[in-house]
mmCIF file of C-alpha atoms in Angstrom:
data_model
loop_
_atom_site.group_PDB
_atom_site.id
_atom_site.type_symbol
_atom_site.label_atom_id
_atom_site.label_comp_id
_atom_site.label_asym_id
_atom_site.label_seq_id
_atom_site.Cartn_x
_atom_site.Cartn_y
_atom_site.Cartn_z
ATOM 1 C CA MET E 1 132.960 74.993 121.032
ATOM 2 C CA SER E 2 130.362 74.735 118.256
ATOM 3 C CA TYR E 3 131.035 72.363 115.384
ATOM 4 C CA LEU E 4 129.107 74.551 112.936
ATOM 5 C CA LYS E 5 130.598 74.562 109.471
ATOM 6 C CA VAL E 6 129.051 77.945 108.715
ATOM 7 C CA LYS E 7 129.191 81.335 110.345
ATOM 8 C CA PRO E 8 125.466 82.150 110.337
ATOM 9 C CA LEU E 9 123.650 85.424 110.027
ATOM 10 C CA LEU E 10 119.924 84.935 110.680
ATOM 11 C CA LEU E 11 117.589 87.525 109.177
ATOM 12 C CA TYR E 12 114.103 87.272 110.705
ATOM 13 C CA THR E 13 110.982 89.041 109.495
ATOM 14 C CA MET E 14 108.622 90.557 112.073
ATOM 15 C CA THR E 15 105.238 92.282 112.051
ATOM 16 C CA SER E 16 104.210 95.371 114.013
ATOM 17 C CA GLY E 17 102.820 94.253 117.392
ATOM 18 C CA LEU E 18 104.248 94.548 120.901
ATOM 19 C CA GLY E 19 103.913 90.782 121.339
ATOM 20 C CA ASP E 20 105.849 90.273 118.100
ATOM 21 C CA TYR E 21 108.725 92.370 119.432
ATOM 22 C CA ILE E 22 108.733 90.605 122.809
ATOM 23 C CA ILE E 23 108.942 87.141 121.259
ATOM 24 C CA MET E 24 111.403 87.932 118.477
ATOM 25 C CA GLY E 25 113.589 90.129 120.682
ATOM 26 C CA ASP E 26 113.908 87.319 123.221
ATOM 27 C CA LEU E 27 114.523 84.772 120.452
ATOM 28 C CA MET E 28 117.299 86.891 118.944
ATOM 29 C CA ARG E 29 119.182 87.087 122.262
ATOM 30 C CA LYS E 30 118.823 83.367 122.913
ATOM 31 C CA VAL E 31 120.004 82.347 119.442
ATOM 32 C CA GLU E 32 123.190 84.361 119.887
ATOM 33 C CA LYS E 33 123.793 82.716 123.274
ATOM 34 C CA LEU E 34 123.261 79.263 121.781
ATOM 35 C CA VAL E 35 125.405 79.966 118.714
ATOM 36 C CA PRO E 36 128.109 82.498 119.675
ATOM 37 C CA GLU E 37 129.285 82.724 116.046
ATOM 38 C CA ALA E 38 125.837 83.863 114.917
ATOM 39 C CA ARG E 39 124.415 87.308 114.251
ATOM 40 C CA CYS E 40 120.673 88.007 114.244
ATOM 41 C CA LEU E 41 118.895 90.857 112.464
ATOM 42 C CA ILE E 42 115.217 91.700 112.095
ATOM 43 C CA ALA E 43 113.378 93.216 109.116
ATOM 44 C CA HIS E 44 110.107 94.550 110.504
ATOM 45 C CA ARG E 45 106.899 96.097 109.236
ATOM 46 C CA GLY E 46 107.051 99.433 111.017
ATOM 47 C CA ASN E 47 107.105 98.009 114.545
ATOM 48 C CA PRO E 48 107.260 100.993 116.948
ATOM 49 C CA HIS E 49 108.289 98.809 119.890
ATOM 50 C CA VAL E 50 111.792 98.064 118.632
ATOM 51 C CA LYS E 51 112.831 101.233 120.478
ATOM 52 C CA LEU E 52 112.530 99.162 123.679
ATOM 53 C CA TRP E 53 115.598 97.135 122.644
ATOM 54 C CA PRO E 54 118.228 97.946 125.320
ATOM 55 C CA TYR E 55 121.175 95.654 124.630
ATOM 56 C CA ASP E 56 123.113 97.118 121.716
ATOM 57 C CA SER E 57 122.679 99.370 118.686
ATOM 58 C CA LEU E 58 119.074 99.568 117.527
ATOM 59 C CA HIS E 59 120.339 100.884 114.205
ATOM 60 C CA LYS E 60 122.364 97.723 113.545
ATOM 61 C CA ARG E 61 119.664 95.250 114.606
ATOM 62 C CA PHE E 62 116.349 96.397 113.190
ATOM 63 C CA PHE E 63 115.390 97.465 109.682
ATOM 64 C CA ASN E 64 111.985 98.948 108.828
ATOM 65 C CA VAL E 65 110.917 97.569 105.435
ATOM 66 C CA TYR E 66 108.427 100.426 105.038
ATOM 67 C CA GLN E 67 111.313 102.871 104.697
ATOM 68 C CA PRO E 68 113.326 102.560 101.453
ATOM 69 C CA HIS E 69 116.556 103.878 102.966
ATOM 70 C CA GLN E 70 116.391 101.185 105.656
ATOM 71 C CA ILE E 71 115.869 98.468 103.035
ATOM 72 C CA LEU E 72 118.962 99.763 101.259
ATOM 73 C CA ARG E 73 120.866 99.765 104.542
ATOM 74 C CA LEU E 74 119.769 96.169 105.181
ATOM 75 C CA ILE E 75 120.915 95.055 101.728
ATOM 76 C CA LEU E 76 124.322 96.684 102.204
ATOM 77 C CA THR E 77 124.623 95.109 105.679
ATOM 78 C CA LEU E 78 123.837 91.626 104.342
ATOM 79 C CA LYS E 79 126.216 91.917 101.391
ATOM 80 C CA LYS E 80 129.022 93.109 103.644
ATOM 81 C CA ALA E 81 128.367 90.193 106.012
ATOM 82 C CA ARG E 82 128.602 87.732 103.137
ATOM 83 C CA ARG E 83 131.950 89.232 102.120
ATOM 84 C CA GLU E 84 133.088 88.718 105.721
ATOM 85 C CA GLY E 85 132.283 85.020 105.507
ATOM 86 C CA TYR E 86 128.781 84.870 106.925
ATOM 87 C CA THR E 87 126.150 82.573 105.462
ATOM 88 C CA VAL E 88 122.862 84.485 105.459
ATOM 89 C CA PHE E 89 119.655 82.624 106.311
ATOM 90 C CA GLY E 90 116.214 84.182 105.810
ATOM 91 C CA LEU E 91 113.634 83.067 108.396
ATOM 92 C CA GLN E 92 110.096 84.216 109.140
ATOM 93 C CA MET E 93 108.329 85.080 112.354
ATOM 94 C CA ALA E 94 104.994 83.914 110.912
ATOM 95 C CA PRO E 95 105.153 80.335 109.601
ATOM 96 C CA GLY E 96 104.389 80.057 105.897
ATOM 97 C CA SER E 97 104.045 83.791 105.210
ATOM 98 C CA VAL E 98 103.947 84.391 101.450
ATOM 99 C CA GLN E 99 104.966 88.043 101.906
ATOM 100 C CA GLY E 100 107.980 87.023 103.971
ATOM 101 C CA PHE E 101 108.961 84.370 101.464
ATOM 102 C CA PHE E 102 108.957 86.808 98.533
ATOM 103 C CA PHE E 103 110.919 89.348 100.574
ATOM 104 C CA HIS E 104 113.610 86.749 101.198
ATOM 105 C CA PHE E 105 113.370 85.602 97.581
ATOM 106 C CA PHE E 106 114.103 89.166 96.439
ATOM 107 C CA LEU E 107 117.120 89.365 98.758
ATOM 108 C CA LYS E 108 118.386 86.065 97.432
ATOM 109 C CA ARG E 109 118.035 87.174 93.811
ATOM 110 C CA ILE E 110 120.199 90.235 94.460
ATOM 111 C CA LYS E 111 122.759 88.044 96.256
ATOM 112 C CA ALA E 112 122.161 89.449 99.721
ATOM 113 C CA LEU E 113 120.938 86.140 101.138
ATOM 114 C CA ASP E 114 122.039 82.495 100.791
ATOM 115 C CA PHE E 115 119.186 80.293 102.013
ATOM 116 C CA ILE E 116 115.461 80.726 102.602
ATOM 117 C CA VAL E 117 114.361 78.697 105.622
ATOM 118 C CA ASP E 118 110.737 77.879 106.398
ATOM 119 C CA PHE E 119 108.632 75.473 108.434
ATOM 120 C CA ASN E 120 106.478 74.264 105.562
ATOM 121 C CA LEU E 121 106.763 76.307 102.352
ATOM 122 C CA ILE E 122 107.870 73.853 99.687
ATOM 123 C CA ASN E 123 109.666 76.614 97.751
ATOM 124 C CA ALA E 124 112.080 77.299 100.616
ATOM 125 C CA ASP E 125 115.686 76.117 100.332
ATOM 126 C CA ILE E 126 115.637 74.507 103.779
ATOM 127 C CA ILE E 127 112.501 73.148 105.444
ATOM 128 C CA THR E 128 112.523 72.613 109.208
ATOM 129 C CA PRO E 129 109.276 70.810 110.161
ATOM 130 C CA PRO E 130 107.382 72.742 112.858
ATOM 131 C CA CYS E 131 107.927 71.431 116.380
ATOM 132 C CA GLY E 132 106.416 73.131 119.436
ATOM 133 C CA ASN E 133 103.150 74.437 120.879
ATOM 134 C CA TYR E 134 104.147 78.086 121.246
ATOM 135 C CA ILE E 135 105.750 80.478 118.789
ATOM 136 C CA LEU E 136 108.978 80.842 120.815
ATOM 137 C CA ASP E 137 109.318 77.048 121.118
ATOM 138 C CA LEU E 138 108.719 76.697 117.396
ATOM 139 C CA HIS E 139 111.568 79.062 116.552
ATOM 140 C CA LEU E 140 114.010 77.636 119.093
ATOM 141 C CA ASN E 141 113.365 74.146 117.761
ATOM 142 C CA GLN E 142 113.906 75.450 114.238
ATOM 143 C CA VAL E 143 117.368 76.658 115.228
ATOM 144 C CA LYS E 144 117.957 73.326 116.997
ATOM 145 C CA GLU E 145 117.135 71.460 113.775
ATOM 146 C CA LEU E 146 119.007 73.860 111.518
ATOM 147 C CA PHE E 147 122.301 73.821 113.416
ATOM 148 C CA LYS E 148 122.027 70.496 115.291
ATOM 149 C CA ILE E 149 122.442 72.045 118.731
ATOM 150 C CA ARG E 150 120.918 71.382 122.154
ATOM 151 C CA ILE E 151 118.434 73.872 123.629
ATOM 152 C CA PRO E 152 118.529 74.190 127.455
ATOM 153 C CA GLU E 153 115.077 73.720 128.958
ATOM 154 C CA GLU E 154 115.061 77.172 130.575
ATOM 155 C CA PHE E 155 115.415 78.829 127.165
ATOM 156 C CA TYR E 156 111.867 77.780 126.353
ATOM 157 C CA HIS E 157 110.501 80.209 128.927
ATOM 158 C CA LEU E 158 109.849 83.654 127.496
ATOM 159 C CA GLU E 159 111.872 86.557 128.909
ATOM 160 C CA LEU E 160 111.034 90.201 128.307
ATOM 161 C CA PRO E 161 113.625 91.954 126.103
ATOM 162 C CA ILE E 162 113.154 95.123 128.130
ATOM 163 C CA LYS E 163 115.677 96.471 130.607
ATOM 164 C CA ASN E 164 116.012 99.158 133.282
ATOM 165 C CA LEU E 165 112.275 99.689 133.620
ATOM 166 C CA LYS E 166 111.290 102.928 135.332
ATOM 167 C CA PHE E 167 107.772 102.928 136.699
ATOM 168 C CA SER E 168 105.597 105.824 137.802
ATOM 169 C CA ASN E 169 102.115 106.013 139.284
ATOM 170 C CA THR E 170 101.392 102.352 138.614
ATOM 171 C CA SER E 171 101.794 100.811 142.067
ATOM 172 C CA ILE E 172 98.705 99.257 143.646
ATOM 173 C CA GLU E 173 98.386 99.050 147.421
ATOM 174 C CA LYS E 174 98.959 95.507 148.592
ATOM 175 C CA ASP E 175 96.229 93.761 150.576
ATOM 176 C CA GLU E 176 97.044 90.133 151.405
ATOM 177 C CA ASN E 177 93.334 89.392 151.862
ATOM 178 C CA LYS E 178 92.458 90.468 148.325
ATOM 179 C CA VAL E 179 92.864 88.633 145.033
ATOM 180 C CA LYS E 180 93.958 91.121 142.404
ATOM 181 C CA ILE E 181 92.217 90.330 139.132
ATOM 182 C CA GLY E 182 93.384 92.305 136.131
ATOM 183 C CA ILE E 183 91.020 92.724 133.195
ATOM 184 C CA HIS E 184 92.409 93.746 129.821
ATOM 185 C CA PRO E 185 89.553 93.894 127.266
ATOM 186 C CA TRP E 186 91.475 95.296 124.290
ATOM 187 C CA SER E 187 93.277 93.955 121.243
ATOM 188 C CA ARG E 188 95.542 95.747 118.751
ATOM 189 C CA ARG E 189 93.034 94.501 116.185
ATOM 190 C CA GLY E 190 90.091 95.884 118.106
ATOM 191 C CA HIS E 191 88.440 97.185 114.956
ATOM 192 C CA LEU E 192 87.772 93.553 113.944
ATOM 193 C CA PRO E 193 84.838 91.880 115.771
ATOM 194 C CA CYS E 194 86.393 88.417 115.729
ATOM 195 C CA PHE E 195 89.237 89.639 117.997
ATOM 196 C CA VAL E 196 87.068 91.573 120.495
ATOM 197 C CA TRP E 197 84.717 90.542 123.299
ATOM 198 C CA PRO E 198 81.720 92.917 123.532
ATOM 199 C CA PHE E 199 81.483 95.393 126.411
ATOM 200 C CA GLU E 200 78.240 93.861 127.646
ATOM 201 C CA LYS E 201 79.894 90.462 128.069
ATOM 202 C CA TRP E 202 82.772 91.962 130.052
ATOM 203 C CA LEU E 203 80.135 93.694 132.187
ATOM 204 C CA ASP E 204 78.507 90.345 133.043
ATOM 205 C CA VAL E 205 81.887 88.914 134.104
ATOM 206 C CA ILE E 206 82.653 91.975 136.216
ATOM 207 C CA LYS E 207 79.258 91.647 137.953
ATOM 208 C CA PHE E 208 80.105 88.015 138.742
ATOM 209 C CA LEU E 209 83.514 88.975 140.168
ATOM 210 C CA LEU E 210 81.992 91.710 142.329
ATOM 211 C CA GLN E 211 79.913 89.085 144.153
ATOM 212 C CA ASN E 212 83.069 87.958 145.953
ATOM 213 C CA ARG E 213 84.401 90.631 148.324
ATOM 214 C CA GLN E 214 87.859 89.073 148.191
ATOM 215 C CA ASN E 215 88.215 90.075 144.558
ATOM 216 C CA GLU E 216 89.881 93.362 143.744
ATOM 217 C CA ILE E 217 89.187 94.229 140.107
ATOM 218 C CA ILE E 218 91.706 96.284 138.155
ATOM 219 C CA ILE E 219 90.843 97.230 134.586
ATOM 220 C CA PHE E 220 94.043 98.238 132.833
ATOM 221 C CA GLY E 221 95.462 98.957 129.418
ATOM 222 C CA LYS E 222 96.726 101.629 127.058
ATOM 223 C CA ASP E 223 94.057 101.350 124.372
ATOM 224 C CA LYS E 224 92.493 104.514 122.969
ATOM 225 C CA ARG E 225 89.069 103.101 123.925
ATOM 226 C CA PHE E 226 89.993 102.942 127.611
ATOM 227 C CA GLY E 227 87.891 105.994 128.484
ATOM 228 C CA LYS E 228 84.908 104.697 126.537
ATOM 229 C CA PHE E 229 84.994 101.374 128.396
ATOM 230 C CA LYS E 230 85.380 103.111 131.763
ATOM 231 C CA ASN E 231 82.370 105.338 131.057
ATOM 232 C CA TYR E 232 80.344 102.308 129.955
ATOM 233 C CA ILE E 233 81.063 100.429 133.206
ATOM 234 C CA HIS E 234 80.221 103.475 135.330
ATOM 235 C CA SER E 235 76.967 104.031 133.426
ATOM 236 C CA LYS E 236 75.869 100.430 133.990
ATOM 237 C CA LEU E 237 77.062 99.888 137.573
ATOM 238 C CA GLY E 238 76.565 103.322 139.104
ATOM 239 C CA GLU E 239 78.006 103.575 142.626
ATOM 240 C CA THR E 240 79.165 99.943 142.483
ATOM 241 C CA ALA E 241 81.726 100.935 139.854
ATOM 242 C CA LYS E 242 83.680 102.708 142.608
ATOM 243 C CA GLN E 243 84.824 99.267 143.756
ATOM 244 C CA ILE E 244 86.757 98.895 140.497
ATOM 245 C CA ARG E 245 90.155 100.408 139.823
ATOM 246 C CA PHE E 246 90.904 101.763 136.372
ATOM 247 C CA LYS E 247 94.584 102.010 135.475
ATOM 248 C CA LEU E 248 95.437 103.722 132.208
ATOM 249 C CA CYS E 249 98.968 102.704 131.201
ATOM 250 C CA ASN E 250 100.882 105.437 129.409
ATOM 251 C CA SER E 251 103.775 103.221 128.374
ATOM 252 C CA VAL E 252 104.825 99.616 127.924
ATOM 253 C CA MET E 253 106.790 99.907 131.170
ATOM 254 C CA GLU E 254 103.661 100.846 133.101
ATOM 255 C CA LEU E 255 101.769 98.009 131.426
ATOM 256 C CA VAL E 256 104.408 95.495 132.539
ATOM 257 C CA ASN E 257 104.392 96.878 136.069
ATOM 258 C CA ILE E 258 100.611 96.526 136.401
ATOM 259 C CA ILE E 259 100.746 92.934 135.150
ATOM 260 C CA LYS E 260 103.486 92.119 137.666
ATOM 261 C CA GLN E 261 101.113 93.039 140.502
ATOM 262 C CA MET E 262 98.173 90.883 139.385
ATOM 263 C CA ASP E 263 97.197 87.482 140.798
ATOM 264 C CA LEU E 264 95.012 86.610 137.807
ATOM 265 C CA ILE E 265 94.684 88.197 134.381
ATOM 266 C CA LEU E 266 91.675 88.042 132.045
ATOM 267 C CA SER E 267 92.475 89.163 128.521
ATOM 268 C CA VAL E 268 91.863 88.578 124.865
ATOM 269 C CA ASN E 269 94.824 87.038 123.031
ATOM 270 C CA THR E 270 97.153 90.020 122.633
ATOM 271 C CA ALA E 271 100.571 91.243 123.838
ATOM 272 C CA VAL E 272 99.396 91.279 127.469
ATOM 273 C CA VAL E 273 99.230 87.483 127.556
ATOM 274 C CA HIS E 274 102.850 87.168 126.390
ATOM 275 C CA ILE E 275 103.935 89.586 129.122
ATOM 276 C CA GLY E 276 101.860 87.648 131.653
ATOM 277 C CA TYR E 277 103.435 84.401 130.488
ATOM 278 C CA ALA E 278 106.948 85.823 130.880
ATOM 279 C CA LEU E 279 106.019 86.951 134.419
ATOM 280 C CA ASN E 280 104.511 83.529 135.348
ATOM 281 C CA LYS E 281 101.004 84.879 135.874
ATOM 282 C CA LYS E 282 97.775 82.932 136.110
ATOM 283 C CA MET E 283 95.720 83.846 133.072
ATOM 284 C CA ILE E 284 92.409 83.297 131.371
ATOM 285 C CA ILE E 285 92.852 83.973 127.662
ATOM 286 C CA LEU E 286 89.957 84.535 125.244
ATOM 287 C CA CYS E 287 90.963 83.249 121.820
ATOM 288 C CA GLY E 288 89.336 83.766 118.445
ATOM 289 C CA PRO E 289 90.788 82.878 115.042
ATOM 290 C CA SER E 290 94.398 83.219 116.245
ATOM 291 C CA LEU E 291 96.628 80.297 115.395
ATOM 292 C CA ASP E 292 97.211 78.066 118.409
ATOM 293 C CA ILE E 293 100.964 78.722 118.344
ATOM 294 C CA TRP E 294 100.385 82.405 119.221
ATOM 295 C CA THR E 295 98.873 81.459 122.588
ATOM 296 C CA PRO E 296 101.152 80.637 125.540
ATOM 297 C CA LYS E 297 100.476 77.363 127.351
ATOM 298 C CA GLY E 298 100.971 76.212 130.929
ATOM 299 C CA LYS E 299 99.328 74.797 134.036
ATOM 300 C CA ASP E 300 98.287 78.288 135.158
ATOM 301 C CA ILE E 301 96.842 79.287 131.790
ATOM 302 C CA TYR E 302 93.199 78.613 130.955
ATOM 303 C CA ILE E 303 92.249 79.145 127.314
ATOM 304 C CA VAL E 304 88.627 79.887 126.397
ATOM 305 C CA ARG E 305 87.640 79.501 122.750
ATOM 306 C CA ASP E 306 84.612 79.743 120.523
ATOM 307 C CA GLU E 307 83.979 76.014 120.747
ATOM 308 C CA ASP E 308 80.921 76.129 118.491
ATOM 309 C CA ALA E 309 82.927 77.216 115.437
ATOM 310 C CA LEU E 310 83.478 74.767 112.615
ATOM 311 C CA PHE E 311 86.875 76.110 111.499
ATOM 312 C CA GLN E 312 89.808 77.262 113.621
ATOM 313 C CA GLY E 313 90.767 80.144 111.366
ATOM 314 C CA ALA E 314 94.126 81.490 110.274
ATOM 315 C CA ASP E 315 94.816 84.586 112.399
ATOM 316 C CA LYS E 316 92.915 86.918 110.107
ATOM 317 C CA TRP E 317 89.445 88.386 109.917
ATOM 318 C CA VAL E 318 86.807 86.643 107.872
ATOM 319 C CA LYS E 319 83.071 87.366 107.794
ATOM 320 C CA ASP E 320 82.169 83.686 107.588
ATOM 321 C CA LYS E 321 80.462 82.773 110.883
ATOM 322 C CA ARG E 322 81.792 79.228 110.698
ATOM 323 C CA PHE E 323 85.219 80.489 111.806
ATOM 324 C CA ARG E 324 86.235 81.089 115.423
ATOM 325 C CA SER E 325 85.535 84.494 116.897
ATOM 326 C CA VAL E 326 86.199 86.042 120.307
ATOM 327 C CA GLU E 327 82.913 87.892 119.900
ATOM 328 C CA LYS E 328 80.944 84.619 120.026
ATOM 329 C CA ILE E 329 82.504 83.215 123.239
ATOM 330 C CA GLU E 330 79.762 82.701 125.807
ATOM 331 C CA VAL E 331 79.930 84.503 129.163
ATOM 332 C CA GLU E 332 79.331 81.291 131.081
ATOM 333 C CA ARG E 333 82.497 79.735 129.639
ATOM 334 C CA VAL E 334 84.585 82.595 130.989
ATOM 335 C CA ILE E 335 82.854 82.433 134.369
ATOM 336 C CA ASN E 336 83.554 78.697 134.517
ATOM 337 C CA ALA E 337 87.205 79.448 133.846
ATOM 338 C CA ILE E 338 87.204 81.896 136.774
ATOM 339 C CA ARG E 339 85.680 79.227 139.028
ATOM 340 C CA HIS E 340 88.570 76.982 137.966
ATOM 341 C CA TYR E 341 90.951 79.262 139.909
ATOM 342 C CA ARG E 342 88.894 79.472 143.093
#
């Protein structure tokens, strides 16, 4: 029995990526297990992946802030909850987001929300100092601090909020003598150089991997540049490229299924690494200006960064070369990371 003196409704904000949905969807389920009296809702910025939510009504959980009628529906939902005795807390997926703060501030001014909660914004009503090395840990510890509850250790491991997966044409023949190495070169922010590793650098890594006959290379993804990358590899490697498998994933389900079959994954810091983390995969992650909390950690995760940069960055694109960039990571650092797993 919880000793909470409030019946909480937690309204989280969320941006538009697959990784955002995976983390916040899992968080929402865990919060409601930890605090049975609680309800969790999400106001999102046009995230198309919320349709993956399988547990209850999508309509009652997620509200697209880019659609005025859904904002109105959210406001009416929050006001009704307050009349029913809920205390409404506004929390943000991204720590310290000014946009999220003003969204919650608006809701508070129209009496749809009681308290704005943040990790560090001084203007929030309740400040819960950040605690944790990964975004899921950060949010679970925020709930721990807010409601003075205990978090079971297993809750800190990410679980995919996806159910009843149906796979097709994504199985890879199993060969016990081969090490399946999955390469995922793409980022949702692939139009920004600081989040992308150039094709020619991936080519050098692939050439290194091909030197070991035990390696089976699978290049996978659902990016619109998949065909362009495949053609590039074939043009540079000729007949040797036939040793590489290219798996175009037509859905999130197929993407998850491919990752499940890999022994090692090489990827830039994008949704794939969160899926790999949930599936306990060995990974080499190429990180640019992303905040450290967006990158999963663990004994089987090797993080490669632009170590020559002066500034870490703040998860956004800047032209200043003194900030971290995936583009500037040296090939040899990635190859050394691969040797780490041999």
